[in-house]
């Protein structure tokens, strides 16, 4: 027992040392396709949400903390993230950085340019989709990394209406296109089944006039609307991102979901 406890203590100490040690750049090779980014990110919490990208980029290395988990709870502050990339290829790499959570209020990416300035791009539920970077339902940004060079990418995340959840993924442009096509097909099947179940429940309710089928019908309807918000499909096809329904509807629909299933 003592030996097992000592081994667990050493394991925890090694993990903590890895998470708080110096973070090296993420190296990308010619055969790069996809990677789930977990501990490769570093973050800083901006409680008052008043720091600029120039101030953030000048912070010392000691101010940054390596990400240990993808969930940060619900807060009114702003989280800044840093990702250090390095290309080990002769040719430039075309990449896509995706945060696979469609209900974040504001996601801003800052990419350094040759002149030392930062190019800002913003997506999120609080901003209408004036420019669609991709046919993608969650925030995604294109990147280009020159051959045998490095680049530090910064992005900030705010979300006062939902928890900040950061499942961050990096794709090659080809792999991202394949993922998008497959994801669109699966979502189409899912929502198609939702439509079939809805009309089947509607038929049963009209035929039997049973209250139970009416509650089940309401549950299916509200659940489908919730899924449209959570996946980002609703903002992409049915209502504009930045609208009231996309910002506030999630909480209301959760309450209606629970009410309908409880009465059923």
Short mmCIF file of C-alpha atoms in Angstrom, two decimals:
data_model
loop_
_atom_site.label_atom_id
_atom_site.label_comp_id
_atom_site.label_asym_id
_atom_site.label_seq_id
_atom_site.Cartn_x
_atom_site.Cartn_y
_atom_site.Cartn_z
CA UNK A 1 0.00 0.00 0.00
CA UNK A 2 2.77 2.41 0.88
CA UNK A 3 4.57 1.59 -2.37
CA UNK A 4 1.41 2.20 -4.42
CA UNK A 5 0.77 5.49 -2.61
CA UNK A 6 4.36 6.59 -3.23
CA UNK A 7 4.05 5.76 -6.94
CA UNK A 8 0.85 7.80 -7.21
CA UNK A 9 2.53 10.72 -5.47
CA UNK A 10 5.49 10.61 -7.88
CA UNK A 11 3.10 10.39 -10.86
CA UNK A 12 1.13 13.44 -9.71
CA UNK A 13 4.37 15.36 -9.13
CA UNK A 14 5.63 14.53 -12.62
CA UNK A 15 2.35 15.66 -14.21
CA UNK A 16 2.42 18.92 -12.26
CA UNK A 17 6.02 19.53 -13.28
CA UNK A 18 5.14 18.97 -16.94
CA UNK A 19 2.18 21.35 -16.79
CA UNK A 20 4.12 24.15 -15.12
CA UNK A 21 7.41 23.68 -16.96
CA UNK A 22 8.52 25.70 -19.99
CA UNK A 23 6.37 25.12 -23.05
CA UNK A 24 8.11 24.55 -26.37
CA UNK A 25 6.65 25.31 -29.79
CA UNK A 26 4.37 22.79 -31.47
CA UNK A 27 6.26 21.42 -34.47
CA UNK A 28 4.35 20.65 -37.66
CA UNK A 29 5.71 18.40 -40.43
CA UNK A 30 4.73 17.79 -44.03
CA UNK A 31 2.40 14.90 -43.14
CA UNK A 32 0.50 16.96 -40.55
CA UNK A 33 -3.26 16.43 -40.71
CA UNK A 34 -4.98 16.97 -37.35
CA UNK A 35 -4.21 17.39 -33.66
CA UNK A 36 -6.35 17.94 -30.57
CA UNK A 37 -4.70 20.82 -28.71
CA UNK A 38 -4.74 20.35 -24.95
CA UNK A 39 -1.63 21.17 -22.95
CA UNK A 40 -0.03 23.00 -25.89
CA UNK A 41 -2.03 26.12 -24.98
CA UNK A 42 -1.14 28.73 -22.38
CA UNK A 43 -3.62 31.20 -20.91
CA UNK A 44 -3.96 34.41 -18.93
CA UNK A 45 -7.14 35.55 -17.15
CA UNK A 46 -8.20 39.17 -17.81
CA UNK A 47 -10.80 39.71 -15.07
CA UNK A 48 -11.78 43.21 -16.20
CA UNK A 49 -11.60 42.38 -19.93
CA UNK A 50 -9.64 45.57 -20.64
CA UNK A 51 -6.25 44.31 -21.83
CA UNK A 52 -5.29 44.83 -25.48
CA UNK A 53 -3.46 42.43 -27.74
CA UNK A 54 -0.34 44.62 -27.59
CA UNK A 55 -0.31 44.40 -23.80
CA UNK A 56 -0.92 40.66 -23.89
CA UNK A 57 1.85 40.00 -26.42
CA UNK A 58 4.37 41.78 -24.16
CA UNK A 59 3.59 39.74 -21.06
CA UNK A 60 6.55 37.76 -19.66
CA UNK A 61 6.59 33.98 -19.93
CA UNK A 62 6.01 33.67 -16.18
CA UNK A 63 2.58 35.31 -16.53
CA UNK A 64 1.25 32.46 -18.65
CA UNK A 65 -0.16 29.19 -17.31
CA UNK A 66 -0.36 25.98 -19.28
CA UNK A 67 -3.90 24.75 -19.90
CA UNK A 68 -4.68 21.68 -17.80
CA UNK A 69 -8.38 21.31 -18.69
CA UNK A 70 -10.69 22.47 -21.46
CA UNK A 71 -13.45 23.83 -19.18
CA UNK A 72 -13.16 27.14 -17.34
CA UNK A 73 -16.69 27.56 -15.95
CA UNK A 74 -18.88 30.62 -16.33
CA UNK A 75 -17.29 34.02 -15.84
CA UNK A 76 -17.61 37.61 -17.05
CA UNK A 77 -13.88 37.95 -17.53
CA UNK A 78 -11.83 37.35 -20.66
CA UNK A 79 -9.46 34.44 -21.21
CA UNK A 80 -6.41 34.99 -23.41
CA UNK A 81 -4.73 31.98 -25.01
CA UNK A 82 -1.37 31.61 -26.69
CA UNK A 83 -0.28 28.95 -29.16
CA UNK A 84 3.30 28.70 -30.41
CA UNK A 85 3.57 26.98 -33.81
CA UNK A 86 6.64 26.05 -35.82
CA UNK A 87 6.85 24.62 -39.33
CA UNK A 88 9.48 21.99 -40.13
CA UNK A 89 8.66 21.93 -43.84
CA UNK A 90 10.11 23.81 -46.79
CA UNK A 91 6.67 24.70 -48.14
CA UNK A 92 4.13 26.88 -46.35
CA UNK A 93 1.34 25.16 -44.42
CA UNK A 94 -2.31 26.16 -44.68
CA UNK A 95 -4.03 25.45 -41.38
CA UNK A 96 -7.38 25.88 -39.64
CA UNK A 97 -7.75 26.49 -35.91
CA UNK A 98 -11.18 25.47 -34.61
CA UNK A 99 -12.80 25.89 -31.19
CA UNK A 100 -15.49 23.23 -31.37
CA UNK A 101 -18.06 24.93 -29.13
CA UNK A 102 -20.64 26.98 -31.01
CA UNK A 103 -22.25 28.94 -28.14
CA UNK A 104 -19.30 31.10 -27.06
CA UNK A 105 -20.20 34.81 -27.01
CA UNK A 106 -16.97 36.16 -28.49
CA UNK A 107 -13.86 34.51 -29.92
CA UNK A 108 -11.20 36.84 -31.33
CA UNK A 109 -8.04 35.58 -33.02
CA UNK A 110 -4.91 37.71 -33.44
CA UNK A 111 -2.35 36.68 -36.02
CA UNK A 112 0.93 38.60 -36.27
CA UNK A 113 1.81 40.20 -39.60
CA UNK A 114 5.18 41.00 -41.12
CA UNK A 115 4.96 44.61 -39.94
CA UNK A 116 4.55 43.62 -36.31
CA UNK A 117 0.83 44.43 -36.20
CA UNK A 118 -1.86 41.91 -35.39
CA UNK A 119 -4.68 40.93 -37.70
CA UNK A 120 -7.92 40.59 -35.73
CA UNK A 121 -10.82 38.33 -36.65
CA UNK A 122 -13.90 37.91 -34.45
CA UNK A 123 -16.63 35.28 -34.34
CA UNK A 124 -19.24 34.30 -31.75
CA UNK A 125 -22.91 34.45 -30.87
CA UNK A 126 -22.78 38.22 -30.15
CA UNK A 127 -21.53 39.08 -33.64
CA UNK A 128 -23.48 38.79 -36.89
CA UNK A 129 -21.73 36.70 -39.51
CA UNK A 130 -20.68 39.53 -41.77
CA UNK A 131 -17.88 37.37 -43.08
CA UNK A 132 -18.07 33.58 -43.11
CA UNK A 133 -14.54 32.22 -42.99
CA UNK A 134 -15.70 28.64 -43.57
CA UNK A 135 -18.82 26.57 -43.92
CA UNK A 136 -18.39 25.62 -40.28
CA UNK A 137 -20.79 25.84 -37.36
CA UNK A 138 -18.30 26.60 -34.56
CA UNK A 139 -15.57 29.30 -34.53
CA UNK A 140 -12.77 28.45 -36.98
CA UNK A 141 -9.95 30.59 -38.36
CA UNK A 142 -7.54 30.06 -41.23
CA UNK A 143 -3.79 30.28 -40.66
CA UNK A 144 -0.77 30.16 -42.92
CA UNK A 145 2.64 29.15 -41.64
CA UNK A 146 5.65 29.79 -43.87
CA UNK A 147 8.20 27.05 -44.38
CA UNK A 148 10.82 26.59 -41.64
CA UNK A 149 9.40 29.41 -39.57
CA UNK A 150 7.49 29.97 -36.37
CA UNK A 151 4.48 32.03 -35.35
CA UNK A 152 2.74 32.76 -32.04
CA UNK A 153 -1.04 32.94 -32.29
CA UNK A 154 -3.17 34.68 -29.67
CA UNK A 155 -6.91 34.40 -29.21
CA UNK A 156 -9.32 35.63 -26.57
CA UNK A 157 -12.59 34.08 -25.42
CA UNK A 158 -15.54 35.64 -23.57
CA UNK A 159 -18.86 34.03 -22.71
CA UNK A 160 -21.06 35.36 -19.93
CA UNK A 161 -24.15 33.46 -21.08
CA UNK A 162 -22.57 29.99 -21.11
CA UNK A 163 -19.58 28.21 -19.63
CA UNK A 164 -16.25 28.68 -21.35
CA UNK A 165 -15.40 25.33 -22.88
CA UNK A 166 -12.35 25.10 -25.13
CA UNK A 167 -12.10 21.92 -27.24
CA UNK A 168 -9.41 23.37 -29.53
CA UNK A 169 -8.30 21.55 -32.67
CA UNK A 170 -5.76 22.29 -35.38
CA UNK A 171 -6.26 20.93 -38.91
CA UNK A 172 -4.56 21.07 -42.23
CA UNK A 173 -6.81 22.73 -44.79
CA UNK A 174 -7.51 19.39 -46.51
CA UNK A 175 -8.30 17.57 -43.27
CA UNK A 176 -10.60 20.39 -42.17
CA UNK A 177 -12.57 20.19 -45.42
CA UNK A 178 -12.99 16.43 -44.96
CA UNK A 179 -14.10 16.93 -41.36
CA UNK A 180 -16.62 19.60 -42.34
CA UNK A 181 -18.21 17.42 -45.01
CA UNK A 182 -18.47 14.45 -42.65
CA UNK A 183 -19.81 16.60 -39.80
CA UNK A 184 -22.42 18.23 -42.05
CA UNK A 185 -23.61 14.81 -43.21
CA UNK A 186 -23.94 13.47 -39.64
CA UNK A 187 -25.79 16.59 -38.48
CA UNK A 188 -28.11 16.28 -41.47
CA UNK A 189 -28.93 12.69 -40.47
CA UNK A 190 -29.47 13.72 -36.84
CA UNK A 191 -31.83 16.59 -37.60
CA UNK A 192 -33.59 14.49 -40.22
CA UNK A 193 -34.36 11.92 -37.52
CA UNK A 194 -35.58 14.73 -35.27
CA UNK A 195 -38.03 15.82 -37.98
CA UNK A 196 -39.29 12.24 -38.43
CA UNK A 197 -39.78 11.77 -34.67
CA UNK A 198 -41.53 15.14 -34.42
CA UNK A 199 -44.08 14.36 -37.11
CA UNK A 200 -44.60 10.85 -35.74
CA UNK A 201 -45.32 12.30 -32.28
CA UNK A 202 -47.58 14.90 -33.88
CA UNK A 203 -49.54 12.15 -35.65
CA UNK A 204 -49.95 10.20 -32.40
CA UNK A 205 -51.07 13.31 -30.53
CA UNK A 206 -53.66 14.25 -33.18
CA UNK A 207 -54.91 10.65 -33.40
CA UNK A 208 -55.20 9.95 -29.68
CA UNK A 209 -55.65 13.43 -28.18
CA UNK A 210 -53.49 12.13 -25.34
CA UNK A 211 -51.77 14.75 -23.15
CA UNK A 212 -48.72 12.48 -22.78
CA UNK A 213 -48.06 12.58 -26.52
CA UNK A 214 -48.51 16.35 -26.44
CA UNK A 215 -45.82 16.67 -23.77
CA UNK A 216 -43.54 14.34 -25.73
CA UNK A 217 -44.15 16.40 -28.87
CA UNK A 218 -43.18 19.56 -26.99
CA UNK A 219 -40.05 17.88 -25.64
CA UNK A 220 -38.92 16.81 -29.12
CA UNK A 221 -39.54 20.31 -30.49
CA UNK A 222 -37.64 22.11 -27.72
CA UNK A 223 -34.83 19.53 -27.78
CA UNK A 224 -34.38 20.03 -31.53
CA UNK A 225 -34.20 23.81 -31.07
CA UNK A 226 -31.63 23.35 -28.29
CA UNK A 227 -29.54 21.15 -30.57
CA UNK A 228 -29.76 23.78 -33.33
CA UNK A 229 -28.23 26.35 -30.96
CA UNK A 230 -25.61 24.03 -29.41
CA UNK A 231 -24.31 22.83 -32.78
CA UNK A 232 -24.43 26.27 -34.42
CA UNK A 233 -26.63 24.98 -37.25
CA UNK A 234 -29.50 27.29 -36.30
CA UNK A 235 -27.40 30.45 -36.46
CA UNK A 236 -25.92 29.35 -39.76
CA UNK A 237 -29.14 28.47 -41.60
CA UNK A 238 -32.26 29.68 -39.74
CA UNK A 239 -31.46 32.83 -37.77
CA UNK A 240 -28.57 35.24 -37.78
CA UNK A 241 -25.72 34.93 -35.33
CA UNK A 242 -25.96 37.85 -32.94
CA UNK A 243 -29.74 37.62 -32.63
CA UNK A 244 -31.64 37.47 -29.37
CA UNK A 245 -32.66 33.86 -29.85
CA UNK A 246 -29.12 32.62 -30.31
CA UNK A 247 -27.90 34.55 -27.23
CA UNK A 248 -30.71 33.96 -24.77
CA UNK A 249 -32.76 31.11 -26.18
CA UNK A 250 -30.50 28.36 -24.81
CA UNK A 251 -31.46 29.01 -21.18
CA UNK A 252 -35.17 29.28 -22.01
CA UNK A 253 -35.13 26.10 -24.06
CA UNK A 254 -33.41 24.15 -21.30
CA UNK A 255 -36.19 25.14 -18.91
CA UNK A 256 -38.87 24.19 -21.44
CA UNK A 257 -37.12 20.85 -22.14
CA UNK A 258 -37.06 19.93 -18.47
CA UNK A 259 -40.66 21.04 -17.98
CA UNK A 260 -41.94 18.98 -20.91
CA UNK A 261 -40.08 15.80 -19.96
CA UNK A 262 -41.15 16.16 -16.32
CA UNK A 263 -44.82 16.48 -17.27
CA UNK A 264 -44.47 13.59 -19.72
#
